[in-house]
Amino acid sequence: MNLKALIFDVDGTLADTERDGHRVSFNQAFKDADLDWEWDVPLYGKLLEVTGGKERMLHYAKQFDPEFANHPDATTRIANLHKAKTQLYVDLVARGGLPLRPGVARLLREARHAGLRLAIATTTTPENVTALLHAALGPESTSWFEVIGAGDVVPAKKPAPDIYNWVLERMQLPPHACLALEDSGPGLKAARGAGLPTVVTVSDYTRDHDFKGAAIVLSDLGEPQQPAQILSGEVTPYPYASIQALRDWHTSGLIQSVPV
Ligand code: XBP
Ligand code: MG
């Protein structure tokens, strides 16, 4: 089946948003709410196992602040913290604090030129996605994505496949006509759970995740003058993720998916 659409994860895939974006905004929201929670870089790496900011905060509270977690108002307090954190993150991104990863802007342009359909499947909020796209690619860029699946539109976040299924349903496409682009173990699991061949670009936080089932694992998408490293995958090597490369890797991903 020919490749018809690319479905992008956001955090870690479009931009390295976690360490210097989400983490910083969470910490500021905690401070503003007079909470003594502080997520340092290594701790945040562990907390990333839980996707979704609200879910991550509750998980942390259960471990380190049971009084908060067991309080009858815990859900409301978490929702308020998350609202404040989202605003802080949106402001940070609007100041241009988080550049896109190598190859992302190029690939989006090439994909549009090649007539590939584009979508997003993420656990972060729609506000955060819009802020990142606007800051990095201009206000018209949200319209490049015909479906943006984000945040709480599905009850179960990644690694559940729900957000990918939600996007596929709206695009009216079968999974084997699409390629997912992810950066993390939970993201890969979600995409594979929905039956999508997947290209992984690792980040500092995700380098050691289990990427079994990915069509290919790359350092990044690469540029003609700045080749990507292939970290694993029995595929035709290309110096960077061009459209031709993605078409080939998509085919390899489909072959790998056939049960033996
Ligand atoms: C990554 C996540 C998100 C962010 C925080 O999402 O798990 O929860 O860390 O964003 P993805 P929120 O890689 O799927 O884009 O606080 O808005 O949840
Ligand atoms: Mg991600």
Coordinates of C-alpha atoms and ligand atoms in Angstrom, one line a residue:
M1 CA 0.0 0.0 0.0
N2 CA 1.4 3.4 -1.0
L3 CA 2.2 6.0 1.7
K4 CA -0.5 8.6 1.9
A5 CA 0.0 10.3 5.2
L6 CA 2.5 11.2 7.9
I7 CA 1.3 11.3 11.5
F8 CA 3.6 13.2 13.8
D9 CA 4.0 13.0 17.6
V10 CA 4.9 16.4 19.0
D11 CA 6.9 16.4 22.2
G12 CA 10.4 15.1 21.5
T13 CA 9.6 14.6 17.8
L14 CA 8.8 18.0 16.4
A15 CA 10.9 19.7 19.1
D16 CA 12.9 18.9 22.2
T17 CA 10.2 20.3 24.4
E18 CA 10.5 18.2 27.6
R19 CA 13.6 19.3 29.6
D20 CA 13.6 23.0 28.9
G21 CA 9.9 23.5 28.1
H22 CA 7.4 21.3 29.9
R23 CA 9.7 20.5 32.9
V24 CA 10.4 24.2 33.5
S25 CA 6.8 25.1 33.2
F26 CA 5.7 22.4 35.6
N27 CA 8.3 23.6 38.2
Q28 CA 7.1 27.2 37.8
A29 CA 3.5 26.2 38.3
F30 CA 4.4 24.3 41.4
K31 CA 6.3 27.3 42.8
D32 CA 3.4 29.7 42.0
A33 CA 1.1 27.3 43.9
D34 CA 3.4 27.2 46.9
L35 CA 4.1 23.5 46.4
D36 CA 7.6 22.3 47.3
W37 CA 7.7 19.9 44.3
E38 CA 10.8 20.3 42.1
W39 CA 11.4 18.1 39.1
D40 CA 15.1 18.0 38.2
V41 CA 16.4 16.7 34.9
P42 CA 16.9 13.0 35.9
L43 CA 13.7 12.8 37.9
Y44 CA 11.7 14.2 35.0
G45 CA 13.2 11.5 32.7
K46 CA 11.7 8.9 35.0
L47 CA 8.4 10.7 35.2
L48 CA 8.1 10.7 31.4
E49 CA 7.2 7.1 31.7
V50 CA 3.8 8.5 32.5
T51 CA 2.4 10.4 29.6
G52 CA 0.1 13.4 30.0
G53 CA 0.9 16.2 32.4
K54 CA -2.1 15.7 34.7
E55 CA -1.5 11.9 34.9
R56 CA 2.3 12.6 35.6
M57 CA 1.5 15.0 38.4
L58 CA -0.9 12.5 40.1
H59 CA 1.7 9.7 39.7
Y60 CA 4.3 11.9 41.3
A61 CA 2.0 13.0 44.2
K62 CA 1.1 9.4 44.9
Q63 CA 4.8 8.6 45.3
F64 CA 6.1 11.7 47.0
D65 CA 3.2 13.6 48.5
P66 CA 0.5 11.1 49.5
E67 CA -1.3 13.8 51.5
F68 CA -1.9 15.8 48.3
A69 CA -2.8 12.7 46.3
N70 CA -5.3 11.5 48.9
H71 CA -7.0 14.9 49.4
P72 CA -10.6 14.9 48.1
D73 CA -9.8 17.9 46.0
A74 CA -6.7 16.3 44.4
T75 CA -8.3 16.1 40.9
T76 CA -9.3 19.7 40.9
R77 CA -6.0 20.9 42.2
I78 CA -4.2 18.9 39.5
A79 CA -6.4 20.3 36.8
N80 CA -5.7 23.9 38.1
L81 CA -2.0 23.2 38.2
H82 CA -2.1 21.9 34.7
K83 CA -4.0 24.9 33.5
A84 CA -1.4 27.2 35.0
K85 CA 1.4 25.0 33.6
T86 CA -0.1 25.1 30.1
Q87 CA -0.2 28.9 30.1
L88 CA 3.4 29.1 31.3
Y89 CA 4.4 26.7 28.6
V90 CA 2.5 28.6 25.9
D91 CA 4.2 31.8 26.9
L92 CA 7.6 30.2 27.0
V93 CA 7.1 28.7 23.5
A94 CA 5.8 32.0 22.2
R95 CA 9.0 33.7 23.2
G96 CA 10.7 31.3 20.7
G97 CA 12.3 29.2 23.4
L98 CA 12.0 25.8 21.6
P99 CA 13.3 25.3 18.1
L100 CA 12.2 22.5 15.9
R101 CA 14.5 19.4 15.6
P102 CA 16.7 19.0 12.6
G103 CA 14.9 18.1 9.4
V104 CA 11.4 18.7 10.8
A105 CA 10.6 21.9 8.9
R106 CA 12.2 20.6 5.7
L107 CA 10.3 17.3 5.9
L108 CA 7.0 19.1 6.4
R109 CA 7.6 21.3 3.4
E110 CA 8.6 18.3 1.2
A111 CA 5.7 16.3 2.4
R112 CA 3.3 19.0 1.5
H113 CA 4.9 19.4 -1.9
A114 CA 4.7 15.6 -2.5
G115 CA 1.0 15.7 -1.7
L116 CA 1.3 13.6 1.5
R117 CA -1.5 14.2 4.0
L118 CA -0.3 15.4 7.5
A119 CA -1.7 14.9 11.0
I120 CA -0.7 15.1 14.6
A121 CA -1.2 12.6 17.4
T122 CA 0.0 13.8 20.8
T123 CA -0.8 13.5 24.5
T124 CA -0.1 17.2 25.1
T125 CA -2.9 19.9 24.9
P126 CA -4.1 21.5 21.7
E127 CA -3.0 24.9 23.1
N128 CA 0.5 23.6 23.3
V129 CA 0.5 22.2 19.8
T130 CA -0.8 25.5 18.3
A131 CA 1.8 27.6 20.3
L132 CA 4.7 25.4 19.1
L133 CA 3.6 25.4 15.4
H134 CA 2.9 29.1 15.4
A135 CA 6.2 30.0 17.0
A136 CA 8.3 27.7 14.8
L137 CA 6.5 27.7 11.4
G138 CA 4.1 30.7 11.4
P139 CA 0.4 31.0 12.2
E140 CA -0.8 29.3 8.9
S141 CA 1.0 26.1 9.8
T142 CA -1.8 24.6 11.9
S143 CA -3.8 24.3 8.7
W144 CA -1.1 22.1 7.2
F145 CA -2.4 19.3 9.5
E146 CA -5.8 18.1 8.5
V147 CA -6.3 16.4 11.9
I148 CA -4.7 17.4 15.2
G149 CA -5.4 14.7 17.8
A150 CA -4.3 16.1 21.2
G151 CA -4.7 15.9 24.9
D152 CA -8.0 14.6 26.4
V153 CA -9.9 13.9 23.2
V154 CA -9.4 10.2 24.1
P155 CA -9.5 9.0 27.7
A156 CA -6.5 6.7 27.5
K157 CA -3.2 8.4 26.6
K158 CA -0.1 6.8 25.0
P159 CA 1.1 4.0 25.2
A160 CA -2.6 3.2 24.5
P161 CA -3.2 3.3 20.7
D162 CA -6.4 5.4 21.1
I163 CA -5.1 8.8 19.9
Y164 CA -3.7 7.2 16.7
N165 CA -7.0 5.3 16.2
W166 CA -8.8 8.6 16.7
V167 CA -6.7 10.3 14.1
L168 CA -7.0 7.5 11.6
E169 CA -10.7 7.4 11.9
R170 CA -10.9 11.1 11.2
M171 CA -8.6 10.8 8.2
Q172 CA -10.5 7.8 6.9
L173 CA -7.3 6.0 6.3
P174 CA -6.1 2.5 7.2
P175 CA -3.0 2.4 9.3
H176 CA -0.9 0.8 6.6
A177 CA -1.4 3.8 4.4
C178 CA 0.3 6.0 7.0
L179 CA 3.7 6.4 8.7
A180 CA 4.0 7.5 12.3
L181 CA 6.9 9.6 13.5
E182 CA 7.7 9.2 17.2
D183 CA 10.5 9.7 19.7
S184 CA 9.7 7.5 22.7
G185 CA 8.9 3.9 23.8
P186 CA 5.3 4.8 24.9
G187 CA 4.8 6.7 21.6
L188 CA 6.1 3.8 19.5
K189 CA 3.9 1.4 21.4
A190 CA 0.8 3.6 20.8
A191 CA 1.5 3.8 17.1
R192 CA 2.3 0.1 16.7
G193 CA -0.8 -0.7 18.7
A194 CA -2.8 1.2 16.1
G195 CA -1.0 -0.9 13.4
L196 CA 1.2 2.0 12.1
P197 CA 4.6 1.5 10.6
T198 CA 6.8 3.9 12.7
V199 CA 10.0 5.9 12.3
V200 CA 11.7 6.8 15.6
T201 CA 14.0 9.8 16.1
V202 CA 15.5 9.5 19.6
S203 CA 16.1 12.3 22.1
D204 CA 18.3 12.5 25.2
Y205 CA 15.5 11.3 27.3
T206 CA 14.4 8.4 25.1
R207 CA 17.7 7.1 23.7
D208 CA 17.6 4.0 25.9
H209 CA 13.9 3.2 25.4
D210 CA 12.8 -0.1 23.8
F211 CA 12.3 0.6 20.1
K212 CA 11.5 -3.0 19.0
G213 CA 9.0 -2.9 16.2
A214 CA 10.1 0.5 14.7
A215 CA 10.8 0.4 11.0
I216 CA 14.0 2.5 11.7
V217 CA 15.5 4.3 14.6
L218 CA 17.4 7.5 13.8
S219 CA 19.3 10.2 15.7
D220 CA 17.1 12.8 14.0
L221 CA 15.4 13.4 10.6
G222 CA 18.6 14.9 9.2
E223 CA 19.3 17.5 6.5
P224 CA 21.2 17.1 3.2
Q225 CA 24.2 18.9 4.8
Q226 CA 23.7 17.3 8.2
P227 CA 23.1 13.5 7.8
A228 CA 21.2 11.6 10.4
Q229 CA 22.7 8.5 12.1
I230 CA 20.9 5.2 11.7
L231 CA 20.7 3.6 15.1
S232 CA 18.8 0.5 14.1
G233 CA 16.6 -1.0 11.4
E234 CA 17.2 -3.4 8.5
V235 CA 16.4 -0.8 5.9
T236 CA 17.9 0.9 2.9
P237 CA 20.1 3.6 4.4
Y238 CA 19.5 7.2 3.3
P239 CA 21.6 10.1 4.7
Y240 CA 18.4 11.9 5.8
A241 CA 14.7 11.4 6.0
S242 CA 13.7 12.5 2.5
I243 CA 10.3 11.6 1.0
Q244 CA 11.9 8.8 -0.9
A245 CA 13.5 7.5 2.3
L246 CA 10.2 7.6 4.1
R247 CA 8.4 5.8 1.3
D248 CA 11.1 3.0 1.4
W249 CA 11.0 2.8 5.2
H250 CA 7.3 2.7 5.2
T251 CA 7.4 -0.3 2.9
S252 CA 10.0 -2.0 5.2
G253 CA 7.8 -1.2 8.2
L254 CA 4.8 -2.9 6.4
I255 CA 6.9 -6.0 5.6
Q256 CA 8.1 -6.2 9.2
S257 CA 4.4 -6.0 10.4
V258 CA 3.3 -9.0 8.4
P259 CA 2.9 -11.9 10.9
V260 CA 5.1 -14.9 10.2
Ligands
XBP1 C1 4.5 14.0 25.7 C2 3.8 14.0 27.0 C3 3.2 15.3 27.4 C4 4.1 16.4 27.8 C5 3.4 17.4 28.7 O1 3.5 14.0 24.7 O2 3.7 13.0 27.6 O3 2.4 14.9 28.6 O4 5.2 15.8 28.6 O5 2.3 17.9 28.1 P1 3.8 13.5 23.1 P2 1.0 18.1 28.9 O6 5.2 13.0 23.0 O7 2.7 12.5 22.9 O8 3.6 14.8 22.3 O9 1.3 18.7 30.3 O10 0.2 19.1 28.1 O11 0.3 16.8 29.0
MG2 MG 6.9 12.2 22.2

